[in-house]
Short mmCIF file of C-alpha atoms and ligand atoms in Angstrom, two decimals:
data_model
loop_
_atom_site.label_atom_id
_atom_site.label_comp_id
_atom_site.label_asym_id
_atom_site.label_seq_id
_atom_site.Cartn_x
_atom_site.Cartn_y
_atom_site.Cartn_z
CA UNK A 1 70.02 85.89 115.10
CA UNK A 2 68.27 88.87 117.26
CA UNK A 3 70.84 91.45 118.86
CA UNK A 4 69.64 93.56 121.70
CA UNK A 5 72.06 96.06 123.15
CA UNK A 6 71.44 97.59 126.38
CA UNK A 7 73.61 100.50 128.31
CA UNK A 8 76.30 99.77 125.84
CA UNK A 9 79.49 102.62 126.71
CA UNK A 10 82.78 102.24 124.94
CA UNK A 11 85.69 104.11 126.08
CA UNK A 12 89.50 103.98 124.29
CA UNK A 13 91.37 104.88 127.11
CA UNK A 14 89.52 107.48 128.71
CA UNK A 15 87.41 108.67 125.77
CA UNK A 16 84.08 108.14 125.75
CA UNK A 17 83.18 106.71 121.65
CA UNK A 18 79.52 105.87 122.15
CA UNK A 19 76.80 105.33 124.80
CA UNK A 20 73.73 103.18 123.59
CA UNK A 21 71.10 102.98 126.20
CA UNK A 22 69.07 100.62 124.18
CA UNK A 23 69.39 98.80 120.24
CA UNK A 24 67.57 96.17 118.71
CA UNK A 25 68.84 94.66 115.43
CA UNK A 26 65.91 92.16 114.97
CA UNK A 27 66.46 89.08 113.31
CA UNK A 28 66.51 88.61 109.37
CA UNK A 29 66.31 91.85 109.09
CA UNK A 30 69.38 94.09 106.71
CA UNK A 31 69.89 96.67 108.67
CA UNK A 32 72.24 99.57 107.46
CA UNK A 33 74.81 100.95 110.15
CA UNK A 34 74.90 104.77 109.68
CA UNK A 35 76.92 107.35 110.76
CA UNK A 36 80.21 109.85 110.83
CA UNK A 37 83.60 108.93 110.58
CA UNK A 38 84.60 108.07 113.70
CA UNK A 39 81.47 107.57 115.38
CA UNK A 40 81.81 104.21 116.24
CA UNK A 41 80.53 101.69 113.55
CA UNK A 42 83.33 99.55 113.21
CA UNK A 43 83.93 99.60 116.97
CA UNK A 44 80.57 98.26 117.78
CA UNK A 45 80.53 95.29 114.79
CA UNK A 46 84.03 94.21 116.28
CA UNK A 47 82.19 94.11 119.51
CA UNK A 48 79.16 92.12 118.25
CA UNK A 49 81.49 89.87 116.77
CA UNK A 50 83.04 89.04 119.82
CA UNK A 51 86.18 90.34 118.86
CA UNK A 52 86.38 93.30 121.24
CA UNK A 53 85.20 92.52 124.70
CA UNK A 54 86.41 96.00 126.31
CA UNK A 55 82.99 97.36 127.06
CA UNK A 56 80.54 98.06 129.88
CA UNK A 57 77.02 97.06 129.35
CA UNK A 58 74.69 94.15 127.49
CA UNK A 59 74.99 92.54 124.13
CA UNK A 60 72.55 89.67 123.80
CA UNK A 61 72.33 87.37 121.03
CA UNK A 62 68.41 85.54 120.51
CA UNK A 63 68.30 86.28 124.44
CA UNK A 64 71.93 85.04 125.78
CA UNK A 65 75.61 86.62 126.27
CA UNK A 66 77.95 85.33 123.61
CA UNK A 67 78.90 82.13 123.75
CA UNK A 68 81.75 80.34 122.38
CA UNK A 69 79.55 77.85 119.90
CA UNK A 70 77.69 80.69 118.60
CA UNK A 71 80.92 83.31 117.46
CA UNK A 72 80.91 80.20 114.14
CA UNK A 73 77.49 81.39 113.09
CA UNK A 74 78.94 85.07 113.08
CA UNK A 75 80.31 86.27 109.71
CA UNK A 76 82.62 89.35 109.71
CA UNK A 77 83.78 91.26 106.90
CA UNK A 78 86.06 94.34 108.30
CA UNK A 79 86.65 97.60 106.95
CA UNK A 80 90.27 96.60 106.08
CA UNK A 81 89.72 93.00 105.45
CA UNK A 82 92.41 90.25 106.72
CA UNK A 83 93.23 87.33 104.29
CA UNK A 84 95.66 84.83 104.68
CA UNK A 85 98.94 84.72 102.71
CA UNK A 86 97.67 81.76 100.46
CA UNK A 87 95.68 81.38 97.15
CA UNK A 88 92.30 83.34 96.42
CA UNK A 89 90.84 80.18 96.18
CA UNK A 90 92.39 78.99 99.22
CA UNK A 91 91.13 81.60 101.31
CA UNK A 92 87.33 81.13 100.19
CA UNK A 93 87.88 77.29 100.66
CA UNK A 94 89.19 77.34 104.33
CA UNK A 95 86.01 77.89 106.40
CA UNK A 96 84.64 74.70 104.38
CA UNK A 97 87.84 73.11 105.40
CA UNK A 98 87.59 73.37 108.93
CA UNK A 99 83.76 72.55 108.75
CA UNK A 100 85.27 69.09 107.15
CA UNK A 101 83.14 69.54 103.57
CA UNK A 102 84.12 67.20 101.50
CA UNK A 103 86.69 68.09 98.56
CA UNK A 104 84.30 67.67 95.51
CA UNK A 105 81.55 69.90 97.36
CA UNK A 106 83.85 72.31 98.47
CA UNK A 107 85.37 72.57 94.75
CA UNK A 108 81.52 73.11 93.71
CA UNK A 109 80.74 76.29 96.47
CA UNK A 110 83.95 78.12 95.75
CA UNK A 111 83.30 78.00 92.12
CA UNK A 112 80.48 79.19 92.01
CA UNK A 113 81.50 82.18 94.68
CA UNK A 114 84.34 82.48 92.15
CA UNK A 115 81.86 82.89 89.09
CA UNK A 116 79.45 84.71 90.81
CA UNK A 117 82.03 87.76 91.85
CA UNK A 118 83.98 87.50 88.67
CA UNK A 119 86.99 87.06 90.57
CA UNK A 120 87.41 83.18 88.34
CA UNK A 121 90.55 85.09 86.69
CA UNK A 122 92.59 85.77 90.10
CA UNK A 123 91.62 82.62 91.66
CA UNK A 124 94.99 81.52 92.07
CA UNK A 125 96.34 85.05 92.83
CA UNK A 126 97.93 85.43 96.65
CA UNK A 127 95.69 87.23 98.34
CA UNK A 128 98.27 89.79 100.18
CA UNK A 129 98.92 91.34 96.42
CA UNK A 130 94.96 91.95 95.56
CA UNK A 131 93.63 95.21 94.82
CA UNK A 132 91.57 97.04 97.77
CA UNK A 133 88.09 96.03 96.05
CA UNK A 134 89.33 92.60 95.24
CA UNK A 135 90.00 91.79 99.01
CA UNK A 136 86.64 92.65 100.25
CA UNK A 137 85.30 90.56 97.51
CA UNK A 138 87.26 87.71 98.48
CA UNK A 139 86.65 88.40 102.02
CA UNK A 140 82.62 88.48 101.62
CA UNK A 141 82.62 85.46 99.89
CA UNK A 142 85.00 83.56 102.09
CA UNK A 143 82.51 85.01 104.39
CA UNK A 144 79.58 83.63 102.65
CA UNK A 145 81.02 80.25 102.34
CA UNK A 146 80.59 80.10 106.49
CA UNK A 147 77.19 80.02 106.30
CA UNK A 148 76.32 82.78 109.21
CA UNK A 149 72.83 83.39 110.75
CA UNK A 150 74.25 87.07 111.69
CA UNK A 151 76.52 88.79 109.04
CA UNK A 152 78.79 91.86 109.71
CA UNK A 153 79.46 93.99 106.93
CA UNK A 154 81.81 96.71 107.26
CA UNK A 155 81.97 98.98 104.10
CA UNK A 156 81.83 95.99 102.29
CA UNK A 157 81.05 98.17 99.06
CA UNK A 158 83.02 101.02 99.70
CA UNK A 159 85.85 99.69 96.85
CA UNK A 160 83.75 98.30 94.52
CA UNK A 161 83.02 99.13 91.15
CA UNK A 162 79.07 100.37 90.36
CA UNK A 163 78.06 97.93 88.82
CA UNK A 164 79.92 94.69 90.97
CA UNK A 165 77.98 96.55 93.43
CA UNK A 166 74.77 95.00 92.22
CA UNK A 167 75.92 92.00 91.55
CA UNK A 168 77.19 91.71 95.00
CA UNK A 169 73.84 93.12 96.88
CA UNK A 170 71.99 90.71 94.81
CA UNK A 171 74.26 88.01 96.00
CA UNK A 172 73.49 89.62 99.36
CA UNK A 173 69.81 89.23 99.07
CA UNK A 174 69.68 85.65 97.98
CA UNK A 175 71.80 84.83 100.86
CA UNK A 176 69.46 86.41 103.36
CA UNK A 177 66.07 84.85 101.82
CA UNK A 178 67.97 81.53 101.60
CA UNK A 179 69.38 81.52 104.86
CA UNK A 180 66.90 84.25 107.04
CA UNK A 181 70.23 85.58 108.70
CA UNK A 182 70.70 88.93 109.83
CA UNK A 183 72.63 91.49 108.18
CA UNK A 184 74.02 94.56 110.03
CA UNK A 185 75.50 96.57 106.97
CA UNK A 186 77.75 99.63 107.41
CA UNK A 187 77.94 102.00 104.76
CA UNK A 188 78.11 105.85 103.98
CA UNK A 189 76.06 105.69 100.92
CA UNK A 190 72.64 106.57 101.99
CA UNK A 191 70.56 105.73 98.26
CA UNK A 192 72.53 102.44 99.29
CA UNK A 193 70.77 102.24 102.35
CA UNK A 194 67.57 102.83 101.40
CA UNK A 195 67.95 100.46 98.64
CA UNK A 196 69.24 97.83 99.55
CA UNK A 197 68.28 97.75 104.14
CA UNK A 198 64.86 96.96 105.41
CA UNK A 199 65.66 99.28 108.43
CA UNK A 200 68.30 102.14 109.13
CA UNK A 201 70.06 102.78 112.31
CA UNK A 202 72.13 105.98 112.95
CA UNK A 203 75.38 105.86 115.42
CA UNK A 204 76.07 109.38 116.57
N1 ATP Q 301 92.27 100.91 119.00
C1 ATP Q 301 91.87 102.17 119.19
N2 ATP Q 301 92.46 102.96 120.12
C2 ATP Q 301 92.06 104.23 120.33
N3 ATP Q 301 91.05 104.80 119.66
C3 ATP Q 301 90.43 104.08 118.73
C4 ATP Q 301 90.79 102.73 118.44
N4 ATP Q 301 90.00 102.26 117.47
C5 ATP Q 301 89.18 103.26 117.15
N5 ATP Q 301 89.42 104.36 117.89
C6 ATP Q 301 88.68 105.63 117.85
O1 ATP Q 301 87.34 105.34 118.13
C7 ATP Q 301 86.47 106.13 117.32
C8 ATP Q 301 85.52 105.22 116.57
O2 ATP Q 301 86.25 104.52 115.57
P1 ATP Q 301 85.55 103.59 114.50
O3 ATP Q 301 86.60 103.03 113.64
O4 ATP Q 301 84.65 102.63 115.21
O5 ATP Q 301 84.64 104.66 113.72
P2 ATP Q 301 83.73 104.44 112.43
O6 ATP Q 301 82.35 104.93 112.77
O7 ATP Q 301 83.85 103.06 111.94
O8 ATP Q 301 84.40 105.47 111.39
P3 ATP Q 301 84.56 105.40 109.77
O9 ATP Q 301 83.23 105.82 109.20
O10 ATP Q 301 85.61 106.40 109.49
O11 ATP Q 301 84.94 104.00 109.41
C9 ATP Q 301 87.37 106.98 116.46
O12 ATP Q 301 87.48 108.26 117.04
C10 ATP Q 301 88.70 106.26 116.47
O13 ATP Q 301 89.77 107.17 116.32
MG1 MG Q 302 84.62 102.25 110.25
#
């Protein structure tokens, strides 16, 4: 999915966050999210998600205004991710649920999400008593298991452990290649931007 933004202002209350006169995210593309605290980041991913609608301006996705069909291709990992009150497991296995996968084939993607992030060993674990870097695991690959074109990723990383960083970026890029989505990725780590995005974009 291709995101253009065009004379994009967002205001809380009366104060003025950001002003973008013009932002393209092109498609398939990883594209790292830079910038201070504060400047904005996680405002304007809720916004592409379609969770915030409180703006003046244009956000078109592949050419249109968001549309309610399209917000199920839109994975969104927040800063402080939400999970429901049920089983690790559970949580990975619901968008497969409501997409009406079959029980053996949904068994077959969460265990292998489960494997691949090493979280087999908390799989039955409620999900309101994980660690910080356990939730955003569990919330990327519940994610993940959605099947976006566009991908949201707000300091996915930012909890994790060095090296279930890697694992998880290489998880990332196999994801991308399989599916050609876009990924907008916020982070502060810039050696993890320039490793890991094709492009960089700065908020300030
Ligand atoms: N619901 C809200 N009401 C009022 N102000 C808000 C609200 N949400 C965010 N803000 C303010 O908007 C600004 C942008 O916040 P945002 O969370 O998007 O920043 P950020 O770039 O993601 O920062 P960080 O790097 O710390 O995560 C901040 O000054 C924040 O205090
Ligand atoms: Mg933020």
């Amino acid at each position: 999915m291709e995101i253009v933004i065009q004379n994009l202002v967002k205001r809380y209350d009366q104060k003025l966050i950001f002003n973008i006169s013009n932002l393209h995210f092109k498609k398939g593309k990883i594209i790292g999210l830079l910038g201070d605290n504060g400047s904005g980041k996680s405002t304007l991913l809720k916004m592409i998600s379609g969770m915030d609608k409180e703006y003046e301006g244009k956000i078109l996705y592949d050419g249109y205004s968001l549309k309610h069909h399209m917000t199920h291709r839109i994975g969104m990992v927040s800063q402080k991710p939400y999970l429901f009150k049920r089983s690790v497991y559970e949580n990975i296995e619901y968008p497969l649920k409501i997409r009406k996968v079959e029980k053996g084939k949904r068994k077959e993607v969460v265990d292998g999400f489960l494997r691949d992030m090493n979280l087999e060993s908390i799989q039955d674990q409620r999900a309101d008593t994980l660690s910080g870097g356990e939730a955003q695991k569990v919330a990327l690959a519940r994610a993940l298991s959605a099947k976006p074109k566009l991908l949201l990723l707000d300091e996915t990383t930012a909890n994790i452990h060095e090296e279930a960083i890697c694992t998880i970026e290489h998880q990332l890029k196999s994801y991308h290649e399989q599916m050609a989505c876009t990924i907008i990725f916020v982070t502060h780590n810039l050696l993890q931007a320039e490793r890991f995005c094709d492009e960089r974009v700065w908020l300030s």
